[in-house]
JSON list of C-alpha atoms in Angstrom, two decimals:
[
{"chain": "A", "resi": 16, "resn": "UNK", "atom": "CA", "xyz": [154.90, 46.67, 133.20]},
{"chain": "A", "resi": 17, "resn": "UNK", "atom": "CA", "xyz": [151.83, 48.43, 132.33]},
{"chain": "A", "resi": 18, "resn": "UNK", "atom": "CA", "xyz": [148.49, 48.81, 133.94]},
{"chain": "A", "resi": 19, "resn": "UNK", "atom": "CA", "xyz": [147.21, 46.14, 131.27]},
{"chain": "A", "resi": 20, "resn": "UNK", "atom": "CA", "xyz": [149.95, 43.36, 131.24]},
{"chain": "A", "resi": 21, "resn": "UNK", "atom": "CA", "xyz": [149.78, 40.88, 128.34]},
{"chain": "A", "resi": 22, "resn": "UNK", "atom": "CA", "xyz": [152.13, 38.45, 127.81]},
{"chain": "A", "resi": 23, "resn": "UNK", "atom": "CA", "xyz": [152.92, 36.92, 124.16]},
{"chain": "A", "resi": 24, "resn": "UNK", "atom": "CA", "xyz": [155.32, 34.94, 122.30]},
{"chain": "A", "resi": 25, "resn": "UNK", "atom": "CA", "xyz": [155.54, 36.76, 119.23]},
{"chain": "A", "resi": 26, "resn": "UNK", "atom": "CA", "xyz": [158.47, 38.91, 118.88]},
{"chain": "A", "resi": 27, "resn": "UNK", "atom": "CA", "xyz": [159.69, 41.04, 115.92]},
{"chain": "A", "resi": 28, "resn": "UNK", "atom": "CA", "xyz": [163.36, 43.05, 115.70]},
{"chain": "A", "resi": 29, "resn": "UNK", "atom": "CA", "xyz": [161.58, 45.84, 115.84]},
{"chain": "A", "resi": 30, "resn": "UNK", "atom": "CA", "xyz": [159.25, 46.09, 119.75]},
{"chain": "A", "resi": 31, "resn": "UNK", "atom": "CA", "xyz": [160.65, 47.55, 122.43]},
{"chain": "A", "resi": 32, "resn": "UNK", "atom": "CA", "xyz": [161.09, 43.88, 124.33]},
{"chain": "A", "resi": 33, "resn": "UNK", "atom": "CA", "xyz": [163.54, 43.06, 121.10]},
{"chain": "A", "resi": 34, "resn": "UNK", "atom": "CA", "xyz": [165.55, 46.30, 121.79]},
{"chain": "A", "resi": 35, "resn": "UNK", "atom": "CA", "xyz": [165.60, 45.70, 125.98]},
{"chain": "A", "resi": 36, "resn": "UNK", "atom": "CA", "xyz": [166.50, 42.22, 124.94]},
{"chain": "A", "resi": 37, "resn": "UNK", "atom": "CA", "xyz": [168.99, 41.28, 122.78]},
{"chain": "A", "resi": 38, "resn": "UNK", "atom": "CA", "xyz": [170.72, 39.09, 125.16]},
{"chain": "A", "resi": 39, "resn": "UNK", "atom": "CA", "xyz": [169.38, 39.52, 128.27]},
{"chain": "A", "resi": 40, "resn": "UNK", "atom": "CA", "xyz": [166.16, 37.91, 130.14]},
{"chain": "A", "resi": 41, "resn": "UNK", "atom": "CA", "xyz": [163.08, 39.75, 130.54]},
{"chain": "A", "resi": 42, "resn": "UNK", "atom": "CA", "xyz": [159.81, 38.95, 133.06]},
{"chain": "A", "resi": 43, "resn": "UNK", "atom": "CA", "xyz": [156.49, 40.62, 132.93]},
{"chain": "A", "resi": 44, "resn": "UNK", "atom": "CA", "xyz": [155.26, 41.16, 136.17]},
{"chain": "A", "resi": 45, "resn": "UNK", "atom": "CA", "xyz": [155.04, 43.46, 139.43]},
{"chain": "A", "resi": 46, "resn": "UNK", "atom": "CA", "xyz": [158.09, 44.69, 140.77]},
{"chain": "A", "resi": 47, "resn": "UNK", "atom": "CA", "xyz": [156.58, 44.61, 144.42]},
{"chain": "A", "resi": 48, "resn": "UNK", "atom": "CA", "xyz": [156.71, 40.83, 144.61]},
{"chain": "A", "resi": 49, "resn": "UNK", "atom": "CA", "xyz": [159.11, 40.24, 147.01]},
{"chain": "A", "resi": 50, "resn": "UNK", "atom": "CA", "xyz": [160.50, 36.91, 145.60]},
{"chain": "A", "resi": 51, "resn": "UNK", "atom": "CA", "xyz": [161.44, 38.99, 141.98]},
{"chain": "A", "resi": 52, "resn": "UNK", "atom": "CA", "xyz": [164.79, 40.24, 141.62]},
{"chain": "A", "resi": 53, "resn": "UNK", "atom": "CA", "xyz": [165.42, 42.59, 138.67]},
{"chain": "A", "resi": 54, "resn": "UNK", "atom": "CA", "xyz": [168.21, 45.08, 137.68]},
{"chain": "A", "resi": 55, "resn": "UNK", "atom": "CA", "xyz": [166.10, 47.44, 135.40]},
{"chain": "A", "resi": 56, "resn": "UNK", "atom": "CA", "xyz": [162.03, 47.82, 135.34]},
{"chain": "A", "resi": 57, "resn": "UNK", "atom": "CA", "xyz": [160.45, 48.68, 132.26]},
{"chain": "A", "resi": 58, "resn": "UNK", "atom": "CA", "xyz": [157.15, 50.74, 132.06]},
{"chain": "A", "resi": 59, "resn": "UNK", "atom": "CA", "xyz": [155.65, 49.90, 128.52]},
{"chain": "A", "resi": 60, "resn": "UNK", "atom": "CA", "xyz": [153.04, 51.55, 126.61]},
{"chain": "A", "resi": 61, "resn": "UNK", "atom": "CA", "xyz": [148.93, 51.21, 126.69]},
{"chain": "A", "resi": 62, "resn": "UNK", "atom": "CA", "xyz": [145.56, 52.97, 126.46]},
{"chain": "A", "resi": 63, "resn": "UNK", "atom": "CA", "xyz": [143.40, 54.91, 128.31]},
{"chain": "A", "resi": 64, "resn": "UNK", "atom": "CA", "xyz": [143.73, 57.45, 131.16]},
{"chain": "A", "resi": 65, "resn": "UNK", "atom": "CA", "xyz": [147.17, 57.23, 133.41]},
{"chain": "A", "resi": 66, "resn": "UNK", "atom": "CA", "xyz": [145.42, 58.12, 136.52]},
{"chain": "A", "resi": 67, "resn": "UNK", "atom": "CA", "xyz": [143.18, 54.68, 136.14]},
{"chain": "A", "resi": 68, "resn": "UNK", "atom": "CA", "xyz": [146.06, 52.82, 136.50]},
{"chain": "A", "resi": 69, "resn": "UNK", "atom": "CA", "xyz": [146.17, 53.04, 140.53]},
{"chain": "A", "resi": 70, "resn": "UNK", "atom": "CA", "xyz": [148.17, 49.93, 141.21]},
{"chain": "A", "resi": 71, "resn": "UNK", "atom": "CA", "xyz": [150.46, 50.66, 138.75]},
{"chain": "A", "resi": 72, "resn": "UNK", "atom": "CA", "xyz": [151.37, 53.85, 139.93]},
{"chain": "A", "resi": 73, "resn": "UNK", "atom": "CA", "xyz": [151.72, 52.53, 143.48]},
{"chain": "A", "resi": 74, "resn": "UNK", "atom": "CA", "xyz": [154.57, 49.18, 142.05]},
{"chain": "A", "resi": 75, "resn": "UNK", "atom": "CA", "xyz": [156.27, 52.62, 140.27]},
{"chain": "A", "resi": 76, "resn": "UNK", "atom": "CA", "xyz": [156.20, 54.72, 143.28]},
{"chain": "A", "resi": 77, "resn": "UNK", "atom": "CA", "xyz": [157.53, 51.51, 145.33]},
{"chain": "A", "resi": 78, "resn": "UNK", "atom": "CA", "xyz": [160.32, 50.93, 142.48]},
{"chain": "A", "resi": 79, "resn": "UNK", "atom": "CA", "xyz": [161.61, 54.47, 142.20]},
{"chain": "A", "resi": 80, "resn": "UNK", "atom": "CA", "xyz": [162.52, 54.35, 146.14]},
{"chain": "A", "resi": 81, "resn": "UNK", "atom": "CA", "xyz": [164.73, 50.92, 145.22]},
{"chain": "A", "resi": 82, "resn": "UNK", "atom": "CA", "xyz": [167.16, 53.26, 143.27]},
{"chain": "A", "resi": 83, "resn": "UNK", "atom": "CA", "xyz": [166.80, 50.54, 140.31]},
{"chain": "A", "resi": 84, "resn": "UNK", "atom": "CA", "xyz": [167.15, 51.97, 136.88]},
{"chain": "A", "resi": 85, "resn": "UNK", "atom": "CA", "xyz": [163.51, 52.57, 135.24]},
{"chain": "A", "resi": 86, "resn": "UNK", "atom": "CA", "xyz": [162.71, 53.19, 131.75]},
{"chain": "A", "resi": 87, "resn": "UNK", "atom": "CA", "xyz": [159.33, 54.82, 130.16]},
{"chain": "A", "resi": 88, "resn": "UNK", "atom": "CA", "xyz": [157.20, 55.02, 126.89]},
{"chain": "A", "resi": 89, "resn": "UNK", "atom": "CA", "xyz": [154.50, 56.58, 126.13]},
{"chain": "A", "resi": 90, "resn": "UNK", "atom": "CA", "xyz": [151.51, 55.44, 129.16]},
{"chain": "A", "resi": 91, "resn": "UNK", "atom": "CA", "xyz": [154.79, 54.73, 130.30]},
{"chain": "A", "resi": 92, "resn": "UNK", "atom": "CA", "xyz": [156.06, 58.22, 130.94]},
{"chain": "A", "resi": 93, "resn": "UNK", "atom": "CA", "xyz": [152.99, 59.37, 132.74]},
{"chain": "A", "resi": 94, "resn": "UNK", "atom": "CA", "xyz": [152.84, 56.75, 134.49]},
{"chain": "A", "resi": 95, "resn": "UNK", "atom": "CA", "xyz": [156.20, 57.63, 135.84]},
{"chain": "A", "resi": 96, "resn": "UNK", "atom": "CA", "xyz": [155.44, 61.06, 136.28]},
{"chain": "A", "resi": 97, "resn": "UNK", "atom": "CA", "xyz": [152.08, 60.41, 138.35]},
{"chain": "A", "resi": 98, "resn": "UNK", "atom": "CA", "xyz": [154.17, 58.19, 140.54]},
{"chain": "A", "resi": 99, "resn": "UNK", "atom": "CA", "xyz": [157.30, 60.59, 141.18]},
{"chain": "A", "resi": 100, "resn": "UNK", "atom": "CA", "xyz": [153.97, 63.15, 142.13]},
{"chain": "A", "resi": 101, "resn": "UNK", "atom": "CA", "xyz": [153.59, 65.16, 138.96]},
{"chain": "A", "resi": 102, "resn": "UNK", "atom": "CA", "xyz": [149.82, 65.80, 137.36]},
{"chain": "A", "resi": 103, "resn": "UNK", "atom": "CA", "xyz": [148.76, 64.58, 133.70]},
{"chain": "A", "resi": 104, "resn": "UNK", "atom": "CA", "xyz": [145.84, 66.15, 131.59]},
{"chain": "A", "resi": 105, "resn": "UNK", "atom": "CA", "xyz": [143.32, 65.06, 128.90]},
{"chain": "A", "resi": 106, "resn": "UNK", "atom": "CA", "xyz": [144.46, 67.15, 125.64]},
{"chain": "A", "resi": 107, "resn": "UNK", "atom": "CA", "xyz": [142.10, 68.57, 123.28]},
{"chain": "A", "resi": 108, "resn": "UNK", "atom": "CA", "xyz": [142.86, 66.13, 120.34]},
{"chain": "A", "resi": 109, "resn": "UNK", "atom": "CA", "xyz": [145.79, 64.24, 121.48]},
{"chain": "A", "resi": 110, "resn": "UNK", "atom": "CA", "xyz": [148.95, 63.57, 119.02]},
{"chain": "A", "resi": 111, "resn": "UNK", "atom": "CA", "xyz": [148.70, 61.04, 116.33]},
{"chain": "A", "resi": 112, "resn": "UNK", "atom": "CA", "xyz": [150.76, 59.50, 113.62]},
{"chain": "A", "resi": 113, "resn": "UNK", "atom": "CA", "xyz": [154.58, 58.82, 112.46]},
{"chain": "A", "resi": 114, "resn": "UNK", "atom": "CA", "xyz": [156.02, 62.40, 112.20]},
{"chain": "A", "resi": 115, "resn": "UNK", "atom": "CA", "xyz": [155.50, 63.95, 115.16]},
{"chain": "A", "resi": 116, "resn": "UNK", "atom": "CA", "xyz": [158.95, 66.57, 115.60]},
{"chain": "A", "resi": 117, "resn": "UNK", "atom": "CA", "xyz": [160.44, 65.91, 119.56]},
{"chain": "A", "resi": 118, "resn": "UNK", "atom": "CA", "xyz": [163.33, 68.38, 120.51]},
{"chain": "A", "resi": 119, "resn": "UNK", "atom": "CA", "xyz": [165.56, 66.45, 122.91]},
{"chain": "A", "resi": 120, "resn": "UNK", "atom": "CA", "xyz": [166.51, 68.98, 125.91]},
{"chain": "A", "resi": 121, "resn": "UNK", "atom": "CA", "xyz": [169.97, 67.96, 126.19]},
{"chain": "A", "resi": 122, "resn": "UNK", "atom": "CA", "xyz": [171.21, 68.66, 123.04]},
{"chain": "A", "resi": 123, "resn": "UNK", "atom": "CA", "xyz": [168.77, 70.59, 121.47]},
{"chain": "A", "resi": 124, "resn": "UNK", "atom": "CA", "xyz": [168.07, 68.14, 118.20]},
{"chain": "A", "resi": 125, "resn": "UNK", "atom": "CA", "xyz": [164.87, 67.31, 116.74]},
{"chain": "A", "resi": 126, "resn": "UNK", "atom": "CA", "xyz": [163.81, 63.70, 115.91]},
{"chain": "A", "resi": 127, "resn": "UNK", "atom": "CA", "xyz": [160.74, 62.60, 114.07]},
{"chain": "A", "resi": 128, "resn": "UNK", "atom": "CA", "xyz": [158.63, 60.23, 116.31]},
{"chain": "A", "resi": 129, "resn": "UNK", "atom": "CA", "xyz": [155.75, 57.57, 116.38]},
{"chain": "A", "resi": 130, "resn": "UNK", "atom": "CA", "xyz": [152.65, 58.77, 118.59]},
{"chain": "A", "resi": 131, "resn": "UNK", "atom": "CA", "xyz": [149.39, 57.99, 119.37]},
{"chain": "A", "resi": 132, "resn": "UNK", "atom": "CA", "xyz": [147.79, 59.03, 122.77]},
{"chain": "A", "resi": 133, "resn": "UNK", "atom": "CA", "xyz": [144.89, 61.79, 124.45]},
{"chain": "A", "resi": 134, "resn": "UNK", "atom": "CA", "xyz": [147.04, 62.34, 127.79]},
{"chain": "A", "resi": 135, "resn": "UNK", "atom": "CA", "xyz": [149.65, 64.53, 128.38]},
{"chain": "A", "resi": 136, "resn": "UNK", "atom": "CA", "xyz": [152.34, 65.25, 131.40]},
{"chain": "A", "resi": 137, "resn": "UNK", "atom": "CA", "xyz": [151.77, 68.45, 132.58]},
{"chain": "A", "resi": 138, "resn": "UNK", "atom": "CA", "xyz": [155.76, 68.73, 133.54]},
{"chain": "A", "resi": 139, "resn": "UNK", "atom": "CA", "xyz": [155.26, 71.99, 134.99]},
{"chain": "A", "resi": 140, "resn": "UNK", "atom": "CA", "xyz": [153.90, 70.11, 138.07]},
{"chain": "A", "resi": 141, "resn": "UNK", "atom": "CA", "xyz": [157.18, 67.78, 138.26]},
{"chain": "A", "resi": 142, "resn": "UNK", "atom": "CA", "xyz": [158.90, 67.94, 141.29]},
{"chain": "A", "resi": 143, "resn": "UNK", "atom": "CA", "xyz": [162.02, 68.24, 142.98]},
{"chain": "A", "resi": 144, "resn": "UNK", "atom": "CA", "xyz": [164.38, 66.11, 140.87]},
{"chain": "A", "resi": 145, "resn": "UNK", "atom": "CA", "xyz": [162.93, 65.82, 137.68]},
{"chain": "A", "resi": 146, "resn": "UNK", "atom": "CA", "xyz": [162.74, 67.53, 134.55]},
{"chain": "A", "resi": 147, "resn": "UNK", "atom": "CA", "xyz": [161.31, 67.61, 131.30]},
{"chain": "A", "resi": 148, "resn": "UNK", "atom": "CA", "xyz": [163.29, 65.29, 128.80]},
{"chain": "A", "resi": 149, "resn": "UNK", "atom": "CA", "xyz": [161.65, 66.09, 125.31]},
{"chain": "A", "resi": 150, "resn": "UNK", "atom": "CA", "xyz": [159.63, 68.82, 123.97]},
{"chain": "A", "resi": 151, "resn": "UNK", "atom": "CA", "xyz": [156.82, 68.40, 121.57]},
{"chain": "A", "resi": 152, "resn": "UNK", "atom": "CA", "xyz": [158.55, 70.98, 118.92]},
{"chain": "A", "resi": 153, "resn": "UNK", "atom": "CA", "xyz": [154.57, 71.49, 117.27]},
{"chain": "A", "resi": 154, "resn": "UNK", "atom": "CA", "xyz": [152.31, 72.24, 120.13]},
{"chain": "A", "resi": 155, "resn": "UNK", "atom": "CA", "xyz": [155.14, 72.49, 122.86]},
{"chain": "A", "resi": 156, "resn": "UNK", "atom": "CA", "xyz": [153.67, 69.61, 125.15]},
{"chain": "A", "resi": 157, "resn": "UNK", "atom": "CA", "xyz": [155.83, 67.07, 127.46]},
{"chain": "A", "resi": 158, "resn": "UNK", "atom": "CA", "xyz": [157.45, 64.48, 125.15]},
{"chain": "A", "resi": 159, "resn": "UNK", "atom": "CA", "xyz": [159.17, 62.76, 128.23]},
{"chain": "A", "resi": 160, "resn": "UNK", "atom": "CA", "xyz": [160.48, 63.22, 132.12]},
{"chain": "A", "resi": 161, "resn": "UNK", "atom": "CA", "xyz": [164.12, 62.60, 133.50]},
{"chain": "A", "resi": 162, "resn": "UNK", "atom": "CA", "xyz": [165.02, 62.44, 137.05]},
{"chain": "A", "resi": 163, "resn": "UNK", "atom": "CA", "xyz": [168.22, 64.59, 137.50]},
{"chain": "A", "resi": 164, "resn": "UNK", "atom": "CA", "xyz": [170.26, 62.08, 139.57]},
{"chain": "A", "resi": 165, "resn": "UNK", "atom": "CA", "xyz": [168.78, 58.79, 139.62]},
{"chain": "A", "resi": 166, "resn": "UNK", "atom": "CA", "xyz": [168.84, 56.22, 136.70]},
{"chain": "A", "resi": 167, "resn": "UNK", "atom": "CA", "xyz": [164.96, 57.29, 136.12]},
{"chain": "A", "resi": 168, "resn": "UNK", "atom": "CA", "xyz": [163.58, 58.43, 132.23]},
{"chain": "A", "resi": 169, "resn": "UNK", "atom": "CA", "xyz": [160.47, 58.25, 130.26]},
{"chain": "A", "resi": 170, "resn": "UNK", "atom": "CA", "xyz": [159.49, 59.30, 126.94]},
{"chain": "A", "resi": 171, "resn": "UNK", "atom": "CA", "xyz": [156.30, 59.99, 125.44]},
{"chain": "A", "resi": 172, "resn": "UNK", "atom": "CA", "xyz": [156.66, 58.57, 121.73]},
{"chain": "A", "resi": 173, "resn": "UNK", "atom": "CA", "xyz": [157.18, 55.39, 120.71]},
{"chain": "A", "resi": 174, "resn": "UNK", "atom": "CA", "xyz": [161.32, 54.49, 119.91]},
{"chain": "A", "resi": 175, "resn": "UNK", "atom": "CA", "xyz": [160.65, 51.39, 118.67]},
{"chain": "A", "resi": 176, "resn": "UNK", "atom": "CA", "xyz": [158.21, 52.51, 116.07]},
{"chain": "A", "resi": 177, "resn": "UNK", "atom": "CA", "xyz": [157.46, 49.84, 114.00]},
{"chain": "A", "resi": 178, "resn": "UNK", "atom": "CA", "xyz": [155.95, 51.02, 110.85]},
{"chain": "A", "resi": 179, "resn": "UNK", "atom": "CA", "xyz": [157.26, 54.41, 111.64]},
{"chain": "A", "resi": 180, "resn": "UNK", "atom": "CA", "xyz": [160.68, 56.23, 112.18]},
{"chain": "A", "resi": 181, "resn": "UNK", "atom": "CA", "xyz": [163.59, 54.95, 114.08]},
{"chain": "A", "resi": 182, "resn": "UNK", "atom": "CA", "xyz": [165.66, 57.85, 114.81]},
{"chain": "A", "resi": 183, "resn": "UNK", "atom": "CA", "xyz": [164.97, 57.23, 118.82]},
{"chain": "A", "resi": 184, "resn": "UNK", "atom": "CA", "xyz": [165.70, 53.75, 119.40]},
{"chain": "A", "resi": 185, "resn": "UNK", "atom": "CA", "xyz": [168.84, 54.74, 121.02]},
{"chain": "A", "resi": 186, "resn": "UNK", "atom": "CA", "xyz": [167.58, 55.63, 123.90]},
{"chain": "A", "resi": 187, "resn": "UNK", "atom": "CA", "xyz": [166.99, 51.23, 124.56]},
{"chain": "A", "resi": 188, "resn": "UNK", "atom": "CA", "xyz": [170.66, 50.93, 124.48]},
{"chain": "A", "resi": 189, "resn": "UNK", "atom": "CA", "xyz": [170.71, 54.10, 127.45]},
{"chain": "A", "resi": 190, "resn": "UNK", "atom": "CA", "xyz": [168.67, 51.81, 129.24]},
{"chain": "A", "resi": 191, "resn": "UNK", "atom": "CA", "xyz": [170.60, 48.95, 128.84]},
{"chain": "A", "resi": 192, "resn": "UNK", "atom": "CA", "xyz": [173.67, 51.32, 129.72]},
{"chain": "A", "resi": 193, "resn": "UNK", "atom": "CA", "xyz": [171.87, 52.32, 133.46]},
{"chain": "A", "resi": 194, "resn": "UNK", "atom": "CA", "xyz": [170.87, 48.56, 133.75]},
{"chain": "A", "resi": 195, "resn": "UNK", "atom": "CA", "xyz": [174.76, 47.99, 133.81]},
{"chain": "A", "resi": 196, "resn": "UNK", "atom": "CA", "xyz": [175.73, 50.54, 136.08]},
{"chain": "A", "resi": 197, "resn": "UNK", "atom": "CA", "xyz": [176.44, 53.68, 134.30]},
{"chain": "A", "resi": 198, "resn": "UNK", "atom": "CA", "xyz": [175.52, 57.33, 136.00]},
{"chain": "A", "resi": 199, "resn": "UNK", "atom": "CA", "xyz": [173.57, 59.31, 134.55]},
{"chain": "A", "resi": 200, "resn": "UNK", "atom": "CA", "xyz": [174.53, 62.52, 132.91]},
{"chain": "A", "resi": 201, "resn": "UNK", "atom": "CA", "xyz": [172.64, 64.96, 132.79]},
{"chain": "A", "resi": 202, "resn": "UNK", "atom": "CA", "xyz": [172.57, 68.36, 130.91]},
{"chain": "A", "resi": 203, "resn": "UNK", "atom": "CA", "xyz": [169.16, 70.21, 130.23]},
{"chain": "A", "resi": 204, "resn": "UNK", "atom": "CA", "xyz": [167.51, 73.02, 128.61]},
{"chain": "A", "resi": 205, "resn": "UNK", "atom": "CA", "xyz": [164.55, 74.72, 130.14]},
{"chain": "A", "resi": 206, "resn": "UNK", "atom": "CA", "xyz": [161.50, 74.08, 128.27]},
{"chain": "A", "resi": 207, "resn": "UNK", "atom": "CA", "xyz": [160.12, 77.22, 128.74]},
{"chain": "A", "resi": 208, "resn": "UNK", "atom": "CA", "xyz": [162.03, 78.57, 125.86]},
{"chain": "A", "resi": 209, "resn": "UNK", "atom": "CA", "xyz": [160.44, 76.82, 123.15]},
{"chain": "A", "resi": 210, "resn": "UNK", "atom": "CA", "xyz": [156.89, 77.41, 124.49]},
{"chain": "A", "resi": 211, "resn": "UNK", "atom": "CA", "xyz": [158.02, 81.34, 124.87]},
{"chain": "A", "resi": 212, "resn": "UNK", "atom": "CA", "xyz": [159.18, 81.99, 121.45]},
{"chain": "A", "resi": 213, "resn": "UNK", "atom": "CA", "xyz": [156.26, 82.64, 119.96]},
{"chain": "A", "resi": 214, "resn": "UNK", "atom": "CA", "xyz": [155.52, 85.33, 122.03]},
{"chain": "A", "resi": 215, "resn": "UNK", "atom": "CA", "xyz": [155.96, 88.32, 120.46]},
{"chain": "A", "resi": 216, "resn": "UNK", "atom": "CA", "xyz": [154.31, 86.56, 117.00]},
{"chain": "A", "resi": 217, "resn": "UNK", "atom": "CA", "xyz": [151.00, 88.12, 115.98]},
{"chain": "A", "resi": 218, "resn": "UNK", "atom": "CA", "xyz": [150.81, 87.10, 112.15]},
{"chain": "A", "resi": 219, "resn": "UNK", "atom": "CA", "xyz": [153.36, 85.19, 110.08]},
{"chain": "A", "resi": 220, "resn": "UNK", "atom": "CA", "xyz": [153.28, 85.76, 106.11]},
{"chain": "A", "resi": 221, "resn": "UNK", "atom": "CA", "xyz": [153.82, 82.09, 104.26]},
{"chain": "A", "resi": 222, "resn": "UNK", "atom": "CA", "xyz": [154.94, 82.86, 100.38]},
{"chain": "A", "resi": 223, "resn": "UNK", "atom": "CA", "xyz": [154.05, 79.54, 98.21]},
{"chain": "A", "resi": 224, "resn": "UNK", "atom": "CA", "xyz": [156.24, 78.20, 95.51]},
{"chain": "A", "resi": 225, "resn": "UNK", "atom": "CA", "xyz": [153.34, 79.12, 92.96]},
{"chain": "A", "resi": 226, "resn": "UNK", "atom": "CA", "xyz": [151.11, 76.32, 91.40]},
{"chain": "A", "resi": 227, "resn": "UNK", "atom": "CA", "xyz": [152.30, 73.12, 91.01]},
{"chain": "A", "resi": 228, "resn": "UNK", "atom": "CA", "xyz": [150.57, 70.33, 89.02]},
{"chain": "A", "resi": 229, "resn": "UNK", "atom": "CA", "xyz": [149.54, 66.75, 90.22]},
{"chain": "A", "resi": 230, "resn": "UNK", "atom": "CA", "xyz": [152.09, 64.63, 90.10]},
{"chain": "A", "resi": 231, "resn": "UNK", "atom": "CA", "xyz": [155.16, 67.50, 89.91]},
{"chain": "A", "resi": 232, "resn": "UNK", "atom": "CA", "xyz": [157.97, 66.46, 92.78]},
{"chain": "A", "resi": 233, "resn": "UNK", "atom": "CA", "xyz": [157.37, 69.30, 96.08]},
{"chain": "A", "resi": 234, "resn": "UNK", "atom": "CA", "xyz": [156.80, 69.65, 98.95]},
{"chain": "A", "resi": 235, "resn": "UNK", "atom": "CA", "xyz": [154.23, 72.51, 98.97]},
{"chain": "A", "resi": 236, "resn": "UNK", "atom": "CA", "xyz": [150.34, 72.55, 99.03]},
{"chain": "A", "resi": 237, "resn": "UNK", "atom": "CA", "xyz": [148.80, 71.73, 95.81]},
{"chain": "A", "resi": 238, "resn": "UNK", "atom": "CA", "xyz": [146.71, 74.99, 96.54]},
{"chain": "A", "resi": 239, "resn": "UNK", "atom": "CA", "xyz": [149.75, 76.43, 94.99]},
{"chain": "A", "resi": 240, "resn": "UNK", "atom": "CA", "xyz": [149.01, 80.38, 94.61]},
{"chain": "A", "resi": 241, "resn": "UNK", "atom": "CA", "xyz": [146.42, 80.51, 97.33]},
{"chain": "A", "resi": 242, "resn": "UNK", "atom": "CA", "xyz": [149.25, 79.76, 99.77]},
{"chain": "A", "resi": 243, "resn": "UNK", "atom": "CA", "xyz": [151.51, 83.14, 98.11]},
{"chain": "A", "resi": 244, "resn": "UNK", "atom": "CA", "xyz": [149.93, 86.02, 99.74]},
{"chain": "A", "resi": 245, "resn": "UNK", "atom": "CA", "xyz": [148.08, 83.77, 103.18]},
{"chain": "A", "resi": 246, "resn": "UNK", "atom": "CA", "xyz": [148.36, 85.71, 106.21]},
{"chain": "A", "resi": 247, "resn": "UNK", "atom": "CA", "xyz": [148.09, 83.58, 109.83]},
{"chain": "A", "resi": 248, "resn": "UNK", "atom": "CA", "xyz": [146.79, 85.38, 112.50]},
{"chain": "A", "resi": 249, "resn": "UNK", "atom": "CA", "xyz": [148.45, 83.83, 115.50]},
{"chain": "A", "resi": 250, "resn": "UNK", "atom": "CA", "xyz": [146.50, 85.82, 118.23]}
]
């Protein structure tokens, strides 16, 4: 379900309907129509500002109160997060591309993800319930929502990444898991430590490899001995 549903035929291994899938029956279509039964809702991916999508977040608001086990990406997770009652933002330049680091909050590990969107979740402003999933391990932004409790998660990167990494797609088969029944189980970090750690950083001294020529296997800026003695002011 997004705020922009299109429905097509083709279907690769590697989209999120594929992973949802496998062997089960999937519908596009809102979960307020009272003649639909379903036993897990998921929120897909789209463009454009989250708080546009008004009906949307109204079938999401209406589905989290069914108890029904819901599953987010990327316009995904804030829509979620605008219908449990947190606030999204516009960022300055958005993240982009196919190596984008995400530290998971429950265990701490860092996967390489698949991005590309302006709007952020500001999970500070997440209420009772809920808590940030992922961390955004370069500029320390929401990289997905979990409700504590309830069979309710969202991530802001892509899992299914085709054309890009696939270290995430596990988290389809945790869907699949809540679609069947299983609790959740839940046990997370506060995000506020990786946004506090640079702190007490004012410069940081980066000491290059020396020159290396075109072609010569590194993986270090070609500027080589500019890089030896840079100093980064932080402040």
């Amino acid at each position: 379900m997004s705020c922009r549903s299109t429905t097509t035929s083709r279907r690769t291994r590697f989209d999120a309907a594929s992973h949802v899938t496998r062997d089960r029956d999937a519908v596009t279509a809102s979960p307020r129509r009272a003649n639909l039964k379903w036993d897990g809702l998921f929120c897909s991916n789209g463009p454009g500002d989250p708080s546009q999508c008004k009906e949307t977040i109204k079938s999401l608001k209406w589905a989290i109160s069914q108890d029904i086990p819901i599953f987010g990406i990327c316009l995904g997770n804030q829509l979620l997060a605008l219908a449990a009652g947190a606030k999204t933002y516009k960022m300055k330049y958005g993240n982009r591309g196919m190596n984008q680091p995400c530290v998971d909050l429950r265990t701490t590990r860092c996967y390489i993800t698949s991005q590309n969107h302006g709007y952020a979740v500001d999970d500070q402003s997440l209420p009772e319930g809920w808590k940030a999933l992922f961390v955004n391990a370069n500029d320390r932004s929401n990289e997905g929502i979990i409700h504590v409790s309830k069979p309710f998660f969202s991530v802001q990167f892509h899992p299914e990444a085709a054309g890009g990494p696939f270290d995430t797609a596990f988290l389809f088969e945790a869907f699949v898991r809540h679609v069947r029944g299983a609790a959740p189980q839940l046990t997370l970090l506060d995000p506020a430590i990786y946004r506090n750690d640079r702190a007490s950083l004012k410069r940081v001294l980066l000491v290059g490899s020396g020159g290396l020529s075109i072609g010569q296997a590194g993986e270090f800026d070609y500027s080589g001995e500019s890089a030896s003695s840079l100093n980064l002011n932080l402040t």
